[in-house]
Short mmCIF file of C-alpha atoms and ligand atoms in Angstrom, two decimals:
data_model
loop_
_atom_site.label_atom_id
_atom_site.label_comp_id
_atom_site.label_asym_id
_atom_site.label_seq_id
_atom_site.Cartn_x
_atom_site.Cartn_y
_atom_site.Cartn_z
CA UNK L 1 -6.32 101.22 -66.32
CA UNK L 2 -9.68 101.65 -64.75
CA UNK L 3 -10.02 103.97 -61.49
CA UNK L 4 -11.00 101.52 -58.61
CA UNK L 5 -11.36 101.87 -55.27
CA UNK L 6 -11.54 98.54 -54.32
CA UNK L 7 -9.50 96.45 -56.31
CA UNK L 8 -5.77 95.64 -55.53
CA UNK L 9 -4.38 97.72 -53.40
CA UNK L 10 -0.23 96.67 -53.46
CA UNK L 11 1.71 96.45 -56.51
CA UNK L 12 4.04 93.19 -56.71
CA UNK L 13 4.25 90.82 -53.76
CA UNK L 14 4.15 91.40 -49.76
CA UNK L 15 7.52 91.43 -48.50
CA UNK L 16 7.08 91.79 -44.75
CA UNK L 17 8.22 89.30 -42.09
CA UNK L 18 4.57 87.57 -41.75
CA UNK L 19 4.94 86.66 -45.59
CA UNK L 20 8.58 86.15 -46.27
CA UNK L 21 7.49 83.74 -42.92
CA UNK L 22 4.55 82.31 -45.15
CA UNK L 23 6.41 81.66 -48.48
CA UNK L 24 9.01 79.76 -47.34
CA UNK L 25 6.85 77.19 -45.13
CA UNK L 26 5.85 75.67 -48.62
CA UNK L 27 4.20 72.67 -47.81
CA UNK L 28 1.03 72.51 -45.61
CA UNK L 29 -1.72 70.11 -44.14
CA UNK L 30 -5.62 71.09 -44.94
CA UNK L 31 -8.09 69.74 -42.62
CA UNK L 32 -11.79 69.14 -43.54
CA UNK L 33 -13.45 68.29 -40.38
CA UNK L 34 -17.98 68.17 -39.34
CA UNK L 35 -20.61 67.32 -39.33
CA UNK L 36 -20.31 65.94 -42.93
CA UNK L 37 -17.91 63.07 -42.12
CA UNK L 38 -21.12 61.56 -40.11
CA UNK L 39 -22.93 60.53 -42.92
CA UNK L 40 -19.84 60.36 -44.81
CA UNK L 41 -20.70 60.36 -48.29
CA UNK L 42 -23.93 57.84 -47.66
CA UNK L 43 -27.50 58.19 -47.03
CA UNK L 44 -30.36 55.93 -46.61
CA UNK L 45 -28.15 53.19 -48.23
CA UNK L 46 -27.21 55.28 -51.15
CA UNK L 47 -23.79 56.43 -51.97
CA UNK L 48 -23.50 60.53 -52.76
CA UNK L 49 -21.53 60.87 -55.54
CA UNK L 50 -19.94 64.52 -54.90
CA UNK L 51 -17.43 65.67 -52.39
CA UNK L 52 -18.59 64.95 -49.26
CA UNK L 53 -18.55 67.76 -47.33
CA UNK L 54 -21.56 69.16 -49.72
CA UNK L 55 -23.90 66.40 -49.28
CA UNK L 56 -26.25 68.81 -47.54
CA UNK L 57 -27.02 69.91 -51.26
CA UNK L 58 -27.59 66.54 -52.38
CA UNK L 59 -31.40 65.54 -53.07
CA UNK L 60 -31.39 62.50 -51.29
CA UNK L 61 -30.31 64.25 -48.14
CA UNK L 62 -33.39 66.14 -46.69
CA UNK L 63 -31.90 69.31 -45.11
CA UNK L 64 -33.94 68.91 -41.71
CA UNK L 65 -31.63 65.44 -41.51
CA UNK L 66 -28.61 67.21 -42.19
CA UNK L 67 -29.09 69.92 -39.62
CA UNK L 68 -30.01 67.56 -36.60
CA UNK L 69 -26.58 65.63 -37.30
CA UNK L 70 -24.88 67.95 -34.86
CA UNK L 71 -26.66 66.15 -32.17
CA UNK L 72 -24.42 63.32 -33.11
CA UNK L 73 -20.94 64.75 -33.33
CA UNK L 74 -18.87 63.64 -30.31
CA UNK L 75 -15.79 62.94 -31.75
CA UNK L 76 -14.40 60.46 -28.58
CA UNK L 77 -11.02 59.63 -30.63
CA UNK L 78 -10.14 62.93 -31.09
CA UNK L 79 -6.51 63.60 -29.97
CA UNK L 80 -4.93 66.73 -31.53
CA UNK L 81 -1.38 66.15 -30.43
CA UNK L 82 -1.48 62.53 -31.99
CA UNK L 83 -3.17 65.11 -35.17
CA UNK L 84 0.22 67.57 -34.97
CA UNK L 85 2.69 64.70 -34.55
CA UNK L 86 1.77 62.80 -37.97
CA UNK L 87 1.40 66.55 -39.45
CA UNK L 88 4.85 67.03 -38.36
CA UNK L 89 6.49 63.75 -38.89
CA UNK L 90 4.98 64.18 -42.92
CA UNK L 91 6.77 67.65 -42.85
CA UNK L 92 3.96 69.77 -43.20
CA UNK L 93 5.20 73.25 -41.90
CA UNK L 94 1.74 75.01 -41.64
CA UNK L 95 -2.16 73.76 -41.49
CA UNK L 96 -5.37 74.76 -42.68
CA UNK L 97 -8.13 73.95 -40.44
CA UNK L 98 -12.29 74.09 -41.54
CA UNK L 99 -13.39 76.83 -38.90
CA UNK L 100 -16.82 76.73 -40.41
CA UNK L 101 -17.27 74.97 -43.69
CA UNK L 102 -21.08 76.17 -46.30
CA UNK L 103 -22.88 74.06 -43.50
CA UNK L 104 -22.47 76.62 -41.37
CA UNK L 105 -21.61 74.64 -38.10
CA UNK L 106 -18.80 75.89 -36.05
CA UNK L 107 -16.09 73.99 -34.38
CA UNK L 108 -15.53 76.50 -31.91
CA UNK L 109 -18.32 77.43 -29.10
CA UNK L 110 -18.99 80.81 -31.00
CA UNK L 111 -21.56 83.39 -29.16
CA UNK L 112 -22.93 84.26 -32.49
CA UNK L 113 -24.70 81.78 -33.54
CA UNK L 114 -25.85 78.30 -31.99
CA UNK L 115 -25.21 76.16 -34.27
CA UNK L 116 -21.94 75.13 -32.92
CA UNK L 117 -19.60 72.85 -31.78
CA UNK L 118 -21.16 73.37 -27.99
CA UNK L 119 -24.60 72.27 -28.84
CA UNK L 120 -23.26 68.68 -29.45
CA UNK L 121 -22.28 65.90 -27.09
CA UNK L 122 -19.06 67.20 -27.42
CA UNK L 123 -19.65 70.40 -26.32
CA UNK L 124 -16.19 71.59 -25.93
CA UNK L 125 -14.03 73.90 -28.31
CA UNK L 126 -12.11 71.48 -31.19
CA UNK L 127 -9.83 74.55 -32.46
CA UNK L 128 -8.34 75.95 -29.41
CA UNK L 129 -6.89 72.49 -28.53
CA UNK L 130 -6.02 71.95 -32.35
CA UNK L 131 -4.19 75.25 -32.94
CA UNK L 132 -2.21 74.67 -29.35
CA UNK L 133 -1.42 71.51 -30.40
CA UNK L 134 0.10 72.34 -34.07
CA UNK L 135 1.79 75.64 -32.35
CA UNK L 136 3.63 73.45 -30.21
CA UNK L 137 4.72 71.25 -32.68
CA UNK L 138 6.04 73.86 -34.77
CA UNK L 139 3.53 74.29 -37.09
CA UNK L 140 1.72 77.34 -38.16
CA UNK L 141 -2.46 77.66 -38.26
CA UNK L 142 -4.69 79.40 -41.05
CA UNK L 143 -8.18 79.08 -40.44
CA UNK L 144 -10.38 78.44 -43.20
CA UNK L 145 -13.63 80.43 -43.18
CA UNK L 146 -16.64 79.89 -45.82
CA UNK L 147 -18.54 83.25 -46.24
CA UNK L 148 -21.82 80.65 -47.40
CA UNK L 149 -23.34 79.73 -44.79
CA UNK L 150 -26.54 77.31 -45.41
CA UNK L 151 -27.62 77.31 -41.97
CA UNK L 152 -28.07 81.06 -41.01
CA UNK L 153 -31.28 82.73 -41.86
CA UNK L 154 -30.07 86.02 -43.07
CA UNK L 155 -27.73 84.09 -45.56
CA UNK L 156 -28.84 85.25 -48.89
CA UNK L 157 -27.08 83.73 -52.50
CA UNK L 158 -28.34 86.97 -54.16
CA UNK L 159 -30.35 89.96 -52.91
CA UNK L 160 -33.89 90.36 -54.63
CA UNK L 161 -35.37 93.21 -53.02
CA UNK L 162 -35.19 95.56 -49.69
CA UNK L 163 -35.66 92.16 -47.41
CA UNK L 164 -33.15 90.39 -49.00
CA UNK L 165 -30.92 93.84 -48.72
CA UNK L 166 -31.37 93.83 -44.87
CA UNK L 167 -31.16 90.51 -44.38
CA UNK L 168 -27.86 90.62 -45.89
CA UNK L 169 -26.86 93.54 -43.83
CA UNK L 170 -27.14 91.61 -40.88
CA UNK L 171 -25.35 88.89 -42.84
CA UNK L 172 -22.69 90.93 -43.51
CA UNK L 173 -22.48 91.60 -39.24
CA UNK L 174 -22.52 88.41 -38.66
CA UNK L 175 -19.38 87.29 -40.83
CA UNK L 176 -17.51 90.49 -39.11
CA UNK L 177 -18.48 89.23 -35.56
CA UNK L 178 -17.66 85.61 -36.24
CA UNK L 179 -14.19 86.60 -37.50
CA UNK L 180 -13.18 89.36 -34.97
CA UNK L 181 -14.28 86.61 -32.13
CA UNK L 182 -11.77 83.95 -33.94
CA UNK L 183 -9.04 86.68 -34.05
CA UNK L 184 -9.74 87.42 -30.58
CA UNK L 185 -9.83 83.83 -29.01
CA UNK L 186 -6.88 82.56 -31.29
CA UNK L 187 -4.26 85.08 -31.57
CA UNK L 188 -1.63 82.78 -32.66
CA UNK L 189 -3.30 81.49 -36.04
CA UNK L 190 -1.17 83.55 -38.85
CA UNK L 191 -4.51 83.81 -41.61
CA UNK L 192 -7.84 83.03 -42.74
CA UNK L 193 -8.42 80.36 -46.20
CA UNK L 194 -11.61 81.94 -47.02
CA UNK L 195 -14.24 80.19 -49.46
CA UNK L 196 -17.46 79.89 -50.25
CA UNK L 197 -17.15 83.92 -52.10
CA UNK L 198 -18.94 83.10 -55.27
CA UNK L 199 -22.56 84.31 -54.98
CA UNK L 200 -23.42 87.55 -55.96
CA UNK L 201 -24.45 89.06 -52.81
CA UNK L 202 -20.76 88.50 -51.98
CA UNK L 203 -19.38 89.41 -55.37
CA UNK L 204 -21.32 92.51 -55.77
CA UNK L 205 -20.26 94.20 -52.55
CA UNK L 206 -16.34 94.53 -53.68
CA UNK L 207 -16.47 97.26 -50.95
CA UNK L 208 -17.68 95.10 -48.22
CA UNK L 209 -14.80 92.24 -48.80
CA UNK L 210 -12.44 94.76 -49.26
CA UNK L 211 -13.17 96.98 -46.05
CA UNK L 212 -13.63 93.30 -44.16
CA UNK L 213 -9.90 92.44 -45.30
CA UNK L 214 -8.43 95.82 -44.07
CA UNK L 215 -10.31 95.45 -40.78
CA UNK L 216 -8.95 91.87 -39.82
CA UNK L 217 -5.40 93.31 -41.06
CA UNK L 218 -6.04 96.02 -38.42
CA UNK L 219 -7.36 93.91 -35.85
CA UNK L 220 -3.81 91.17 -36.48
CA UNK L 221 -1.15 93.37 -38.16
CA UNK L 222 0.46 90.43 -40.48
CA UNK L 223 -2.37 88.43 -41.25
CA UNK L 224 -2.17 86.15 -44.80
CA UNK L 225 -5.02 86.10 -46.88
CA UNK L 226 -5.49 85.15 -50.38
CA UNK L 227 -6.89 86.48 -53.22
CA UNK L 228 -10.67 84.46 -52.63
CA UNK L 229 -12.17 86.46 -49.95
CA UNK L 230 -12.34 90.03 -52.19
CA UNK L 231 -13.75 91.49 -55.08
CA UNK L 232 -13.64 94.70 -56.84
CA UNK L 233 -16.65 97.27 -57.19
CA UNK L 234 -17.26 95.39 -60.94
CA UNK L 235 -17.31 91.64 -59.15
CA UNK L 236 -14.42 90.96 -60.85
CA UNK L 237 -12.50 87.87 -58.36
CA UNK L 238 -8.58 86.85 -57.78
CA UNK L 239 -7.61 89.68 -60.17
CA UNK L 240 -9.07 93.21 -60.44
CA UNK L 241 -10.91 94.67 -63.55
CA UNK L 242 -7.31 96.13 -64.06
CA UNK L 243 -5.88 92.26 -63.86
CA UNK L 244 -3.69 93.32 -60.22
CA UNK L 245 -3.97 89.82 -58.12
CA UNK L 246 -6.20 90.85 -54.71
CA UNK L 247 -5.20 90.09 -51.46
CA UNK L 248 -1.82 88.30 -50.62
CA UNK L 249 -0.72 84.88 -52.96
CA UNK L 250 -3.49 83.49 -55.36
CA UNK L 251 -5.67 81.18 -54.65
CA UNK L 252 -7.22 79.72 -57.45
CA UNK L 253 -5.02 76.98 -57.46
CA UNK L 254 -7.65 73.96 -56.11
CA UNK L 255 -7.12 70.42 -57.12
CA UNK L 256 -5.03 71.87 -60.10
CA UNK L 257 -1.06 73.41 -60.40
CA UNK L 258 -0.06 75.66 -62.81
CA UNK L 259 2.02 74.50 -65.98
CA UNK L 260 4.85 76.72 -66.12
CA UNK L 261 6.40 79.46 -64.34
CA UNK L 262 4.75 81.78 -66.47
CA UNK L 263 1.12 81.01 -65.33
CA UNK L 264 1.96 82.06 -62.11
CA UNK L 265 2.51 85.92 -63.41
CA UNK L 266 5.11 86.90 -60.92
CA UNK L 267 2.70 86.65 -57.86
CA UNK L 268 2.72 84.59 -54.67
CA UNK L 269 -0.01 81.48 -54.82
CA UNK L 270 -0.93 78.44 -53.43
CA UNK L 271 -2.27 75.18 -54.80
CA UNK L 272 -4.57 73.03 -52.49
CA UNK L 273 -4.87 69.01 -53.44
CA UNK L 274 -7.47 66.28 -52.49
CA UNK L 275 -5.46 62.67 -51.89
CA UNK L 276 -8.60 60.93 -53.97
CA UNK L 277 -9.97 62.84 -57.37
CA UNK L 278 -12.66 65.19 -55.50
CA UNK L 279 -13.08 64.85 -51.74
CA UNK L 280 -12.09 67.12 -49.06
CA UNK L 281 -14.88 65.73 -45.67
CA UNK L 282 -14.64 62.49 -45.33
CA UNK L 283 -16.20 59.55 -47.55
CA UNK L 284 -16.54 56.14 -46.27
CA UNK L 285 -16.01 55.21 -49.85
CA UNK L 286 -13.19 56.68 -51.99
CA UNK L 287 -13.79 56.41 -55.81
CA UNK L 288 -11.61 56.48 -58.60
CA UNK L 289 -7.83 57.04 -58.62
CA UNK L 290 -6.41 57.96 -55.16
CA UNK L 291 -2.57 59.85 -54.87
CA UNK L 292 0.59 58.14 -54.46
CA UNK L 293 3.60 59.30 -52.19
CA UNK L 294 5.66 60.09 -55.65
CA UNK L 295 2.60 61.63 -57.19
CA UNK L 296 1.68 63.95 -54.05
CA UNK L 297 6.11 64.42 -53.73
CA UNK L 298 5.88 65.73 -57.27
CA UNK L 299 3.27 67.94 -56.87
CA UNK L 300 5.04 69.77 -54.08
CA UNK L 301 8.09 70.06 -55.81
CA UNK L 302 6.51 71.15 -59.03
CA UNK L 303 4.54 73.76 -56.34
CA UNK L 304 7.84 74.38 -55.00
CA UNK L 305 9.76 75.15 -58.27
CA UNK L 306 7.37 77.49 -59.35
CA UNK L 307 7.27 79.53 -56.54
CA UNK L 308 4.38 78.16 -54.85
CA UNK L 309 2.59 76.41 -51.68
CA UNK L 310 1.35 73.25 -52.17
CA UNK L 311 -1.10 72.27 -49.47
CA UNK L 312 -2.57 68.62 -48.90
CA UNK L 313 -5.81 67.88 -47.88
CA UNK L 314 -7.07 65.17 -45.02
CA UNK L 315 -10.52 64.51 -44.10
CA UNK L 316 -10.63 63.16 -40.56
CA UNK L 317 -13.43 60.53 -39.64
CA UNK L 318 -16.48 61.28 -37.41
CA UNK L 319 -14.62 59.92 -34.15
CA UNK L 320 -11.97 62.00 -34.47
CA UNK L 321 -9.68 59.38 -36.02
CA UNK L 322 -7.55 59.69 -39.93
CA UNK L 323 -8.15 56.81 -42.81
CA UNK L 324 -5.22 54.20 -43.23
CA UNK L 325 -4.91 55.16 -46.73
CA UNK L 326 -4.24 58.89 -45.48
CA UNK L 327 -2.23 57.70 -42.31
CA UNK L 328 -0.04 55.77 -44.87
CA UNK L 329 0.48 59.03 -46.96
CA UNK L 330 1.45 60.64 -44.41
CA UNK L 331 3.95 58.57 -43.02
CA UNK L 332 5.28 58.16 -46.44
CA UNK L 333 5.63 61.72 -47.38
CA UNK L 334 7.28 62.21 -44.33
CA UNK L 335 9.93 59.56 -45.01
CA UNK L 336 11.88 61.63 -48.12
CA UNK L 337 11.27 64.61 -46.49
CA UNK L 338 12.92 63.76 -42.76
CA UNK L 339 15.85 63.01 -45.72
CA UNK L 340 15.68 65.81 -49.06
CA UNK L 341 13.34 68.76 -47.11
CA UNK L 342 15.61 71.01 -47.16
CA UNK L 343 15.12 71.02 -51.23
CA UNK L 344 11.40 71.44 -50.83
CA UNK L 345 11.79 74.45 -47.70
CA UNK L 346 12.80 78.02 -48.36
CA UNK L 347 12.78 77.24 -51.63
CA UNK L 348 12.30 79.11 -54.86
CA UNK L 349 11.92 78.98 -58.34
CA UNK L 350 15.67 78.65 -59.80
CA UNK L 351 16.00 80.52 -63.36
CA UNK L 352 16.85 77.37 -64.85
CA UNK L 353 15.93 76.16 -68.24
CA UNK L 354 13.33 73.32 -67.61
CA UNK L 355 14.50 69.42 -68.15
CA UNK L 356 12.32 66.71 -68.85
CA UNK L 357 14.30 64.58 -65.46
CA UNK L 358 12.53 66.75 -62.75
CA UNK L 359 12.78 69.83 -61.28
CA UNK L 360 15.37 72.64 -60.16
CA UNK L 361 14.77 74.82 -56.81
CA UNK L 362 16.54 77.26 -55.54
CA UNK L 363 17.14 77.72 -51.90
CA UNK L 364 15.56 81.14 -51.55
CA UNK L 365 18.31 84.06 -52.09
CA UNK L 366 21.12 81.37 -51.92
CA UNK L 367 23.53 80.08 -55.01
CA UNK L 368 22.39 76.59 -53.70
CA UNK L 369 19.94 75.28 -56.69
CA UNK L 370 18.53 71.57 -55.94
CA UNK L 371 17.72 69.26 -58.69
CA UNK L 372 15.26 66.91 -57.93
CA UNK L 373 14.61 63.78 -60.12
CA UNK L 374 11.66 62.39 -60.96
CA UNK L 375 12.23 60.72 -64.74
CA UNK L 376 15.53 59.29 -64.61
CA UNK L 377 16.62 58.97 -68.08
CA UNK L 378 17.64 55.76 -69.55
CA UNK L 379 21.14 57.13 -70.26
CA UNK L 380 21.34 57.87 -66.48
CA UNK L 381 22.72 61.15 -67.68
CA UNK L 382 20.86 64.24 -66.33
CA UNK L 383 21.55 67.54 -68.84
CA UNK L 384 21.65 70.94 -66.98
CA UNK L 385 21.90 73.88 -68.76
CA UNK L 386 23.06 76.93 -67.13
CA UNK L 387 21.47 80.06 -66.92
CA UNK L 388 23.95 82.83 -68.27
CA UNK L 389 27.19 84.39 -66.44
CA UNK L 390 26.32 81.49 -64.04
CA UNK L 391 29.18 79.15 -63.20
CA UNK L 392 28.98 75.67 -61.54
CA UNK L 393 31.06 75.07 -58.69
CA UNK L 394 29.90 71.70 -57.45
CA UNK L 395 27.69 68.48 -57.58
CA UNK L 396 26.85 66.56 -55.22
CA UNK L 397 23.92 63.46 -54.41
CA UNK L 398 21.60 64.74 -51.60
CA UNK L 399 21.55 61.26 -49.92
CA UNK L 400 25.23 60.47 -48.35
CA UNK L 401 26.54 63.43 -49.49
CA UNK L 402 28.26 61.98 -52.28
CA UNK L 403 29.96 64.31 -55.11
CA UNK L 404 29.20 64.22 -58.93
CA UNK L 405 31.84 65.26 -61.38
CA UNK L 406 29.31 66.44 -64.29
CA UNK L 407 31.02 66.39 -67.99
CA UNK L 408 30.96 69.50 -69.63
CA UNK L 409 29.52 68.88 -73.15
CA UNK L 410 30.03 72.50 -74.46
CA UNK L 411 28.48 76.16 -74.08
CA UNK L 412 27.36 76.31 -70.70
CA UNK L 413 25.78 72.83 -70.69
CA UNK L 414 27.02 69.31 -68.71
CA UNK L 415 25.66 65.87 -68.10
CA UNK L 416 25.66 64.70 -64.88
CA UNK L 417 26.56 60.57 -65.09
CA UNK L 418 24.53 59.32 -62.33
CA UNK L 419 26.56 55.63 -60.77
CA UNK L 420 22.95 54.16 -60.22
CA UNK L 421 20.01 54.57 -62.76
CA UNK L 422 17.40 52.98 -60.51
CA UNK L 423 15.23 54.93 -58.04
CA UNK L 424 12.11 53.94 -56.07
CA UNK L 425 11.49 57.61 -54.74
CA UNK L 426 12.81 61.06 -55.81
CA UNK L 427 16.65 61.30 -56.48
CA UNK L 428 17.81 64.76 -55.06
CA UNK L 429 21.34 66.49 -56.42
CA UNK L 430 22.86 69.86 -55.30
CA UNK L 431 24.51 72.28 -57.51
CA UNK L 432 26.31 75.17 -56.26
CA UNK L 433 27.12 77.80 -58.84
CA UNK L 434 28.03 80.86 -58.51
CA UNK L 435 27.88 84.39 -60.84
CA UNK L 436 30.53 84.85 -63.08
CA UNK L 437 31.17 84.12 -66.55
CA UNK L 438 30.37 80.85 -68.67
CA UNK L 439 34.20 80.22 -68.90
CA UNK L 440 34.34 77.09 -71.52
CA UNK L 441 37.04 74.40 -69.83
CA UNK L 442 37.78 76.27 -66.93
CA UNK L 443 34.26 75.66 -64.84
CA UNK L 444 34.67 71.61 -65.84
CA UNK L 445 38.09 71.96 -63.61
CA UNK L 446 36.44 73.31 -60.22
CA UNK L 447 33.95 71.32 -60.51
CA UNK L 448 35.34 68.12 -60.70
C1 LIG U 501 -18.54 75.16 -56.76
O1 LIG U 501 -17.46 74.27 -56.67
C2 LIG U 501 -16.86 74.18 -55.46
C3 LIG U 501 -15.83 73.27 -55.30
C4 LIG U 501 -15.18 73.15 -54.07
C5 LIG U 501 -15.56 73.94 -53.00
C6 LIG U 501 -14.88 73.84 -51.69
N1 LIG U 501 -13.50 74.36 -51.78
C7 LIG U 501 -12.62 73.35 -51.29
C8 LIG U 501 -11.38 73.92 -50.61
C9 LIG U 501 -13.48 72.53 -50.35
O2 LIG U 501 -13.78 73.21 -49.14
C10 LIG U 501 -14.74 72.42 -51.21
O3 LIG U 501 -15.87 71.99 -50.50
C11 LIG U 501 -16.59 74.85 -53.17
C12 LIG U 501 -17.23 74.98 -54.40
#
């Protein structure tokens, strides 16, 4: 391995309360919310192709436009308990909210800089009412934070020469101040989502990120952060030059999940999803395909069964108010949760051999493994196959309760005979096993 001081500094995953707190929330609610959902994708009667909560980078949008839409934000509809009661009723257990997104503009009234949520009509703070209002309702806040910051002067993509060195200095302040004051006037949020750590000023100062991320763990003793906000003295990101994952879970996962358990290496991570192909801000007009309930359900549980978060993204309007489409997702998502959640929280990834019906999850340190069904086969016959010196001890349908006697077809494999081969949503079954040895006959008894 290569000597580094500031690569990964933990071997194997954070098992303190804060985390083991973190890892079994599993499903969250990101929030893209500014000045962006004001033009909302469209300029000058032209439609901006890209995601848009970038269209300040788009050539039809002159940046002196962009930077004078703050003067228009005064988001009348806002109502952040009506925000934390739809989180809640979809089942969303924590939620990620755009502190600052490469704009630069801040939703709360910061003293370091003026580009903020206080120089609008508005005027008032958005996250302090946000965060009380998703604390109350159970739900746990990250803050996402983008280190790029188009708007500040001393923001530099890569440092030229001595001005560009002390200009990033100052930079490098500023980021410190902004995050310390965030820490300071939110106590309650439980980590930062940082992005925006791609340029090389950032990625060549693998001392800087890594000193930052030991000073906010300092400043809030438990604090989550992912592997995006460091890198190591070579600006090598996510992993180290010695291929150790940085920070807490990775987060590489955007608008993509991994295949198979053994992408994930072993390590904590997160995926984060858009409901359309590619928009996080708000766009008046949504193109292409946009996510079903059973596409967005799958998603999660395929997060879920490989040991991961899956996080969902909304992109509030301009007035404070949510799309149908996303209102309706919501409410859907929320439907076969209020009913199978307890597959999707706490759990784990099971140690079963993969079927082509769905997915197994394994209620974290429990013998309770759920099996949730997704490609009912036309046999209506689900095959499990047991993991070794594991025996099965009973079968039973999620909804009502109802018990399954599964057939034992040899070895240590059965078919479950399901009475009803239709589904409209995800079909959820428990099996309870427990350690012992694949007896041949004798598990098909107890289990019937
Ligand atoms: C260079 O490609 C990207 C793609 C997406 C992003 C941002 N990360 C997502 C979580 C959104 O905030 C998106 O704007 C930044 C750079």
């Amino acid at each position: 391995t290569i000597a580094l001081k500031h690569g990964a500094h933990r071997m194997g995953n954070r098992t303190d309360a804060d985390m083991v707190r973190w890892r079994s929330l599993r499903f969250g609610q990101f929030i893209h919310w500014g000045l962006y959902a004001i033009p909302a994708g469209e300029w000058n009667g032209k439609t901006y192709n890209g995601a848009a909560e970038w269209i300040r980078s788009w050539k039809e949008m002159p940046h002196k436009a962009y930077d004078q839409l703050y003067r228009q934000f005064n988001p009348v509809n806002f109502n952040p308990q009506q925000w934390a009661a739809q989180a809640k009723a979809m089942g969303a257990k924590y939620m990620i909210i755009t502190t600052k997104h490469h704009d630069g503009f801040c939703l709360w009234p910061s003293k370091y800089s003026k580009y903020t949520i206080a120089a609008s009509p508005w005027k008032k703070d958005l996250l302090g009412p946000m965060i009380d209002a998703y604390n109350k309702a159970g739900i746990d806040v990250h803050l996402y934070f983008s280190i790029i910051d188009w708007n500040h002067p001393d923001y530099r993509a890569s440092l030229k020469n001595a001005a560009d060195s002390a200009a990033g200095k100052r930079f490098q302040v500023f980021v410190k101040n902004q995050l310390a004051e965030l820490l300071q006037r939110y106590p309650t949020i439980k980590g930062f989502w940082f992005d925006g750590t791609w340029d090389d000023s950032w990625k060549n100062d693998g001392a800087f990120s890594d000193e930052l991320e030991q000073y906010l763990q300092a400043l809030h003793p438990g604090l989550v952060m992912g592997s995006r906000l460091r890198a190591d003295e070579k600006g090598a990101r996510h992993f180290d030059s010695n291929g150790r994952l940085m920070g807490d879970y990775e987060q590489g996962w955007e608008r993509k999940l991994p295949a198979t358990i053994a992408d994930v290496h072993g390590n904590d991570w997160e995926a984060v999803m858009t409901v359309p192909e590619n928009q996080w801000g708000y766009h008046a007009k949504w193109m292409g395909h946009v996510k079903t309930v059973n596409e967005i359900l799958e998603m999660l549980v395929k997060s879920v069964s490989l040991n991961g978060n899956f996080v969902l993204n909304f992109g509030p309007k301009a007035d404070g108010t949510y799309r149908a489409e996303e209102q309706q997702l919501a409410a859907g998502i929320g439907e076969w949760m209020k009913v199978n959640g307890a597959a999707v929280y706490d759990g784990t990834y099971a140690g079963f051999e993969k079927q082509d019906w769905g997915y197994y999850i394994r209620k974290s340190g429990t013998d309770s493994v759920y099996m949730v069904v997704f490609n009912m086969p036309v046999s209506g016959s689900l095959r499990v196959k047991l993991p070794a010196r594991t025996e099965l001890t009973g079968v039973s349908m999620m909804q009502g309760n109802v018990a399954l006697a599964p057939e034992w077809i040899g070895r240590n494999e059965y078919f479950i005979h399901l009475p009803n081969k239709q589904q409209e949503s995800p079909m959820v079954i428990l099996l309870k096993t427990v350690k012992g040895e694949n007896k041949d006959k004798g598990n098909v008894e107890k289990a019937r």
